[in-house]
Amino acid sequence: MFKKKFLKKIDDIYIFDYKDKVAQEVKNFYKDDPFPNYETSDNKATILSKGDKNYYTKNLKNFIGHNKKVLEIGAGTSQLSNYLAIGNNNSIVAFDVNFPSLKLGNIFAKNNKISNIDFVCGDIFDDIFKDEFFDIVLCNGVLHHTKNTFEAFKSSIKSLKKNGYVLVGLYNKYGRFRTYIRKYLYKLFGKKYLLLFDPVLRKINKDSTKKINSWIRDQYMHPVERSHTFDDVLNWFDQNNVEFVNSYPNCEFFSNDQNYILDDNLIFKNFFQQGKKSTHLDRIFSQLLMIFTKSGSEGGLYLFLGKKK
Ligand SMILES: C[S@@+](CC[C@H](N)C(=O)[O-])C[C@H]1O[C@@H](n2cnc3c(N)ncnc32)[C@H](O)[C@@H]1O
């Protein structure tokens, strides 16, 4: 699967050397608090049950199906990759710049006898994987933490086959508004404020200190972070021969009925089928709506699915 020779292998994790300063900085940032980290009680059954309860991950797994090669870029502690590998014959590659994150994912896979997954440590820009090798490339929450989001996107899709799918998850310029406010209040009132008012933290078991800290650092203290609009991604797709398939939240605002816009179950049932880009105004309103919905309250992440032509 590699284009280049790896430097070494530690604990079954392939290691590639990298020199980029931003990648080093991001690696150092995640070194002591790997993200998203596991809850103390996590095992194969809990990961499977959490993944199956989440409309996005459950439908993603159904969409991937069987006998596929999947690359997750910026996999972090690799919960998603491990979840996607359970119970099928897909080959999953969890790729990240931060070795300690992958190590946690690798230990989890070993302890839970998940064997159809490889762990690779390196920088997204280093063109490590063979061209047109993977059926699906996932890059959720990673491109905006690199030196250049667009260039990182271009690097990510090199290893994607023609007619393969790329899934991009980024912070939204409008949708992250509530996080910006909480960031400011966190500076004034500290961690106690976040434990009360951050909806993701409220759901994490209070004993899972590592998971709590990793969320706080990732959301409120990150040294390299940008946000983007729906139209940014549409432009990147256009420039790289990637066809728009669908988005979350939906690009259509005015022509969708209210129930559909707010129902994650319905949205993700349709997310992997062809949707409409709609108009610029529609897209602006969809993004503004994020501020008042779950996606905006939990960090303002949005997803775009594209197909390489
Ligand atoms: C916010 S975390 C997202 C983790 C996971 N995708 C998720 O959604 O829970 C971002 C991850 O991207 C990784 N990352 C950042 N820059 C990278 C780069 N240049 N190459 C590879 N991975 C990178 C970080 O180490 C980190 O694990």
JSON list of C-alpha atoms in Angstrom, two decimals, residues 23-36 76 96-98 100-101 141-142 144-145 171 214 217-219 222-224:
[
{"chain": "A", "resi": 23, "resn": "ALA", "atom": "CA", "xyz": [2.87, 18.74, 11.77]},
{"chain": "A", "resi": 24, "resn": "GLN", "atom": "CA", "xyz": [5.49, 18.63, 14.57]},
{"chain": "A", "resi": 25, "resn": "GLU", "atom": "CA", "xyz": [3.63, 21.30, 16.51]},
{"chain": "A", "resi": 26, "resn": "VAL", "atom": "CA", "xyz": [0.30, 19.48, 16.16]},
{"chain": "A", "resi": 27, "resn": "LYS", "atom": "CA", "xyz": [1.94, 16.18, 17.13]},
{"chain": "A", "resi": 28, "resn": "ASN", "atom": "CA", "xyz": [3.38, 17.79, 20.27]},
{"chain": "A", "resi": 29, "resn": "PHE", "atom": "CA", "xyz": [-0.01, 19.23, 21.08]},
{"chain": "A", "resi": 30, "resn": "TYR", "atom": "CA", "xyz": [-1.71, 15.80, 21.00]},
{"chain": "A", "resi": 31, "resn": "LYS", "atom": "CA", "xyz": [1.25, 13.92, 22.52]},
{"chain": "A", "resi": 32, "resn": "ASP", "atom": "CA", "xyz": [0.05, 13.98, 26.14]},
{"chain": "A", "resi": 33, "resn": "ASP", "atom": "CA", "xyz": [-3.69, 14.12, 25.43]},
{"chain": "A", "resi": 34, "resn": "PRO", "atom": "CA", "xyz": [-4.40, 11.90, 22.44]},
{"chain": "A", "resi": 35, "resn": "PHE", "atom": "CA", "xyz": [-7.77, 12.67, 20.87]},
{"chain": "A", "resi": 36, "resn": "PRO", "atom": "CA", "xyz": [-10.57, 11.59, 21.14]},
{"chain": "A", "resi": 76, "resn": "GLY", "atom": "CA", "xyz": [-6.33, 9.97, 16.27]},
{"chain": "A", "resi": 96, "resn": "ASP", "atom": "CA", "xyz": [-2.12, 9.97, 11.99]},
{"chain": "A", "resi": 97, "resn": "VAL", "atom": "CA", "xyz": [0.88, 12.15, 12.72]},
{"chain": "A", "resi": 98, "resn": "ASN", "atom": "CA", "xyz": [0.74, 11.39, 16.44]},
{"chain": "A", "resi": 100, "resn": "PRO", "atom": "CA", "xyz": [0.74, 7.95, 21.06]},
{"chain": "A", "resi": 101, "resn": "SER", "atom": "CA", "xyz": [-2.79, 8.30, 19.59]},
{"chain": "A", "resi": 141, "resn": "GLY", "atom": "CA", "xyz": [-11.55, 16.99, 11.77]},
{"chain": "A", "resi": 142, "resn": "VAL", "atom": "CA", "xyz": [-7.98, 16.95, 10.48]},
{"chain": "A", "resi": 144, "resn": "HIS", "atom": "CA", "xyz": [-8.04, 22.35, 9.29]},
{"chain": "A", "resi": 145, "resn": "HIS", "atom": "CA", "xyz": [-5.29, 21.43, 11.77]},
{"chain": "A", "resi": 171, "resn": "TYR", "atom": "CA", "xyz": [-15.14, 23.35, 11.37]},
{"chain": "A", "resi": 214, "resn": "SER", "atom": "CA", "xyz": [-8.58, 15.64, 25.44]},
{"chain": "A", "resi": 217, "resn": "ARG", "atom": "CA", "xyz": [-7.65, 20.76, 24.70]},
{"chain": "A", "resi": 218, "resn": "ASP", "atom": "CA", "xyz": [-8.83, 19.86, 21.20]},
{"chain": "A", "resi": 219, "resn": "GLN", "atom": "CA", "xyz": [-11.76, 22.29, 21.20]},
{"chain": "A", "resi": 222, "resn": "HIS", "atom": "CA", "xyz": [-5.65, 24.08, 19.76]},
{"chain": "A", "resi": 223, "resn": "PRO", "atom": "CA", "xyz": [-2.63, 25.98, 18.35]},
{"chain": "A", "resi": 224, "resn": "VAL", "atom": "CA", "xyz": [-3.49, 25.30, 14.68]}
]
